[in-house]
PDB file of C-alpha atoms in Angstrom:
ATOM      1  CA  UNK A 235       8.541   3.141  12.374  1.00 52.00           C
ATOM      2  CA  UNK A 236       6.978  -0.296  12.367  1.00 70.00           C
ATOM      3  CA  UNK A 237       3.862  -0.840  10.709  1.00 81.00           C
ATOM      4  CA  UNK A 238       2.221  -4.122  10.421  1.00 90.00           C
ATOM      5  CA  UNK A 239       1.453  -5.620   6.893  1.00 91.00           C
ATOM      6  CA  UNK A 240      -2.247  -5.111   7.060  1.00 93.00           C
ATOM      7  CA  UNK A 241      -1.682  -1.543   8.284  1.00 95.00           C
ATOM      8  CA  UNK A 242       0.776  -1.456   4.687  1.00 95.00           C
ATOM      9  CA  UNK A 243      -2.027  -3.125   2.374  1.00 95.00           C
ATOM     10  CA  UNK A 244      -4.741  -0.710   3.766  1.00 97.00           C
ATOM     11  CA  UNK A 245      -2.123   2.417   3.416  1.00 97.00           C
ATOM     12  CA  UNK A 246      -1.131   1.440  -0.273  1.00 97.00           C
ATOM     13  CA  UNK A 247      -4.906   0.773  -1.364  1.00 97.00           C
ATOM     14  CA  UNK A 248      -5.824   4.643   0.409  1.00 98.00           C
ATOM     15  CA  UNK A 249      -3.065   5.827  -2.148  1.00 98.00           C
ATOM     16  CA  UNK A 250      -4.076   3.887  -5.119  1.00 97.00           C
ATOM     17  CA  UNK A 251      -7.587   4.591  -5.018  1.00 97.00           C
ATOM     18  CA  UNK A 252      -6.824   8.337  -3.980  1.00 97.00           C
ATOM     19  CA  UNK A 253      -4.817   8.038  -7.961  1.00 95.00           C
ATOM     20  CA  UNK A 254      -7.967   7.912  -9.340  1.00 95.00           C
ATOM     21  CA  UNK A 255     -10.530   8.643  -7.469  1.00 94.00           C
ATOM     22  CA  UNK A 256     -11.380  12.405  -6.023  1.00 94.00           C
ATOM     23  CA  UNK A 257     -12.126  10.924  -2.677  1.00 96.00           C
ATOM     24  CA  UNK A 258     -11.763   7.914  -0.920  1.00 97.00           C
ATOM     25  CA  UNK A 259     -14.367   6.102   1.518  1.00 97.00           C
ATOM     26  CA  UNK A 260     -14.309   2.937   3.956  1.00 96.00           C
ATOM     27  CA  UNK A 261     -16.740   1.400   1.577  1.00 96.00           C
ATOM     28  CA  UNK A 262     -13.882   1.852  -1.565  1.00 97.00           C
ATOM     29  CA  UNK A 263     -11.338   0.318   0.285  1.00 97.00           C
ATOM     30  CA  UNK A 264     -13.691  -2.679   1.260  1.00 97.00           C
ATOM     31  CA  UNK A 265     -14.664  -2.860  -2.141  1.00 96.00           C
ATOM     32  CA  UNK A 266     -11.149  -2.791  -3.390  1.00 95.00           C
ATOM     33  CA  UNK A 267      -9.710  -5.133  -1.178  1.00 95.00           C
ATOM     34  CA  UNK A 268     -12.632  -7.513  -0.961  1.00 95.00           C
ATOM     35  CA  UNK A 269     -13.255  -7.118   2.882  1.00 95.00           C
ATOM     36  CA  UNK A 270     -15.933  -6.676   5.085  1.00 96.00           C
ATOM     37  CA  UNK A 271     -17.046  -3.125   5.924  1.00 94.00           C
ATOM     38  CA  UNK A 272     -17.249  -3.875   9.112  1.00 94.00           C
ATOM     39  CA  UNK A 273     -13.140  -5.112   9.100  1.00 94.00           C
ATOM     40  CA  UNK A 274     -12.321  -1.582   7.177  1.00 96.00           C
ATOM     41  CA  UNK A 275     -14.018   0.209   9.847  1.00 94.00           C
ATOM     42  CA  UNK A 276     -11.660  -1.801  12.467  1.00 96.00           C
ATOM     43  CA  UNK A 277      -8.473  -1.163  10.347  1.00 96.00           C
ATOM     44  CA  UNK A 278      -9.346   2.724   9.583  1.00 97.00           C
ATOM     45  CA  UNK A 279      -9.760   3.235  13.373  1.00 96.00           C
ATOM     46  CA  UNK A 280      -6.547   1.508  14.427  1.00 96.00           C
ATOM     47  CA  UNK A 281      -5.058   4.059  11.302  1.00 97.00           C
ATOM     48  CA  UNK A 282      -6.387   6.839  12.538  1.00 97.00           C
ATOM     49  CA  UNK A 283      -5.378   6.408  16.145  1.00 96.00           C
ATOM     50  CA  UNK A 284      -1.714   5.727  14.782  1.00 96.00           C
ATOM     51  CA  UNK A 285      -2.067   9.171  13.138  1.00 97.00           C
ATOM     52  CA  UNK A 286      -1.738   7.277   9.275  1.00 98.00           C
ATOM     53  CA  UNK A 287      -5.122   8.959   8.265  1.00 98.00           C
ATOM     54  CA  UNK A 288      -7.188  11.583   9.062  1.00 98.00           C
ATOM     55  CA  UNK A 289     -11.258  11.102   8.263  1.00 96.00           C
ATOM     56  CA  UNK A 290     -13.765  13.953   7.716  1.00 96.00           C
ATOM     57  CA  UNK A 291     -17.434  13.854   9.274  1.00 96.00           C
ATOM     58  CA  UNK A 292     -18.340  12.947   5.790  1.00 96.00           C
ATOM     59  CA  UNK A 293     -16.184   9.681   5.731  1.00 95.00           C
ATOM     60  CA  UNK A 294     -13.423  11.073   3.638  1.00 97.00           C
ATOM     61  CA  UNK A 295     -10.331   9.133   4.150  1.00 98.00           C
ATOM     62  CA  UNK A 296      -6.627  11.209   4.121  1.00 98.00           C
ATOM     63  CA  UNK A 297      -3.307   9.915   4.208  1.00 98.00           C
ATOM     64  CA  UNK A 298      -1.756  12.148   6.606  1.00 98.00           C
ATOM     65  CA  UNK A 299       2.465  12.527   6.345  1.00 97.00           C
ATOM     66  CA  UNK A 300       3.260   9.323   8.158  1.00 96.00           C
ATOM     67  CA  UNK A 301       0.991   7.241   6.639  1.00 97.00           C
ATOM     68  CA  UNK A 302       1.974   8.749   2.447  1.00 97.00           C
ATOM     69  CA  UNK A 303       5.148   7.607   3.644  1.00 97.00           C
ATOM     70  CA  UNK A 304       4.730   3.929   4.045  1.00 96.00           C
ATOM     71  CA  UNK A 305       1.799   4.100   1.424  1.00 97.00           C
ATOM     72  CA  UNK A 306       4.780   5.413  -1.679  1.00 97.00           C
ATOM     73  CA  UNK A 307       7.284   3.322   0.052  1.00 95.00           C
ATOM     74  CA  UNK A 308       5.391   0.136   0.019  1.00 96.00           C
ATOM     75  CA  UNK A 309       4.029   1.132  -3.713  1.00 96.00           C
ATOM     76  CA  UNK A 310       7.505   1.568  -5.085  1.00 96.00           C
ATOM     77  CA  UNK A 311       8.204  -1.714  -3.841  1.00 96.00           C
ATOM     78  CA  UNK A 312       5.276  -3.288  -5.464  1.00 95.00           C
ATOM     79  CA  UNK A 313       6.218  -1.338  -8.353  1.00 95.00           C
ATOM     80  CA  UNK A 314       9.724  -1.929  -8.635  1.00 96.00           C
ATOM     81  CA  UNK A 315       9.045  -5.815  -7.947  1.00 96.00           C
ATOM     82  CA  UNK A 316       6.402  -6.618 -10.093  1.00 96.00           C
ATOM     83  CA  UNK A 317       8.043  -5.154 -13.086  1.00 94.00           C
ATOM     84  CA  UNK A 318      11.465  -6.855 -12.638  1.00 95.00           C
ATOM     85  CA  UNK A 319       9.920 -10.299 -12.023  1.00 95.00           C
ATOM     86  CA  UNK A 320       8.068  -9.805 -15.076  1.00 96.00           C
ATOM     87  CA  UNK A 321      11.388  -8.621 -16.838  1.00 94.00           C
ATOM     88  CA  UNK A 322      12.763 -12.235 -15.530  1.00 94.00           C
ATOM     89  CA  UNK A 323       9.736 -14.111 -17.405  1.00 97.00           C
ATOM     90  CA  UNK A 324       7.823 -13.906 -14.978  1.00 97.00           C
ATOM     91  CA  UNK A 325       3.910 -14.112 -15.656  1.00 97.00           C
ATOM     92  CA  UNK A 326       2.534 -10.649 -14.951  1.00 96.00           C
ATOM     93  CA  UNK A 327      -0.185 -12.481 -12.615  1.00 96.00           C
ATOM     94  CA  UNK A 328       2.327 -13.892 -10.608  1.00 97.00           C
ATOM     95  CA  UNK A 329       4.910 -11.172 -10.213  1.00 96.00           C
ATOM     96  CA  UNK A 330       2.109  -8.997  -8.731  1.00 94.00           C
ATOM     97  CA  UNK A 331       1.299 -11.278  -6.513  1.00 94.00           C
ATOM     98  CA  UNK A 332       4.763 -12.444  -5.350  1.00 96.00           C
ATOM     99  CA  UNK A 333       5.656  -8.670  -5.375  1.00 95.00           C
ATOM    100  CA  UNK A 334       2.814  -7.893  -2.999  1.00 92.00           C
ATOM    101  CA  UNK A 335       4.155 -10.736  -0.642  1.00 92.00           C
ATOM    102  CA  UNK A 336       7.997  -9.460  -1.165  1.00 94.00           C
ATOM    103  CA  UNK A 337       7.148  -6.095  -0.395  1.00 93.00           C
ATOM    104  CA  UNK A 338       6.293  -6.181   2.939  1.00 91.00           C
ATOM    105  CA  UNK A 339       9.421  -8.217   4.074  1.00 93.00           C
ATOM    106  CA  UNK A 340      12.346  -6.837   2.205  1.00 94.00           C
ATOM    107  CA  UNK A 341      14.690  -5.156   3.727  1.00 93.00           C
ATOM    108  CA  UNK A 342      15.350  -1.283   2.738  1.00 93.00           C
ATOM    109  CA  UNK A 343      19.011  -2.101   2.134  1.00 96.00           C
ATOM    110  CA  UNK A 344      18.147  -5.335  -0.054  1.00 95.00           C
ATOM    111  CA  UNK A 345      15.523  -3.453  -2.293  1.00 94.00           C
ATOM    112  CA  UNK A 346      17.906  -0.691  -2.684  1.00 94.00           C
ATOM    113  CA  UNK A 347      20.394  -3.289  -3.788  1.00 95.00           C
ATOM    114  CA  UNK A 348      17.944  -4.417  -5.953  1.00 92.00           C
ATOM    115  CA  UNK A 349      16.680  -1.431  -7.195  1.00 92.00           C
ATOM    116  CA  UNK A 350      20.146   0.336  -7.861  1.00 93.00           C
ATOM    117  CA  UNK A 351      20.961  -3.025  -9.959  1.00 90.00           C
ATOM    118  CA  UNK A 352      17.797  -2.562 -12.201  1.00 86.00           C
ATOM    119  CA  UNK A 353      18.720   1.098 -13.249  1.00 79.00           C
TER     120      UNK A 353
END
């Protein structure tokens, strides 16, 4: 299953803001991500015709099974990532970003490597 990176970014922000929010809207991930509403709209269409999301009359956006899936695996990553770059001295700042870049392009058997090293 083969998800672009966008498709990723817009999956892991659903599941963050789902964390702490009761329900999430196109507007929240706009807001979150510092898009366009107009570009979330675009994004939660091509998600919902991939059958990542599921959205209620109201606006309510779902992860459905597919799409938790690559939401907690790309979120682990990030995760994972951020915390051991900042482990190596990494600033903070910078690990979150680099992670966000790594975790998109890493292969499973790499960050398994990686994370089985960690631990």
């Amino acid at each position: 299953m083969h998800t672009s990176e966008s498709a990723e970014n817009y999956l892991e922000t659903i599941l963050i803001l789902s964390k702490c929010r009761p329900v999430v809207r196109s507007v929240d991930v706009a807001e979150e991500l510092g898009y366009k509403k107009s570009s979330v709209s675009v994004a939660m269409k091509n998600l919902r015709e991939k059958n990542h999301i599921t959205v209620t009359r109201e606006g309510f956006i779902y992860l459905t099974e597919s799409g938790r899936e690559i939401a907690d695996m790309i979120y682990e990553r990030h995760q994972l990532l951020s915390q051991w770059l900042t482990r190596l001295g990494v600033d903070p700042q910078i690990a979150a970003e680099d992670a966000c870049r790594m975790e998109h392009v890493i292969s499973r058997e790499s960050f398994e490597a990686i994370k089985q090293h960690i631990r």
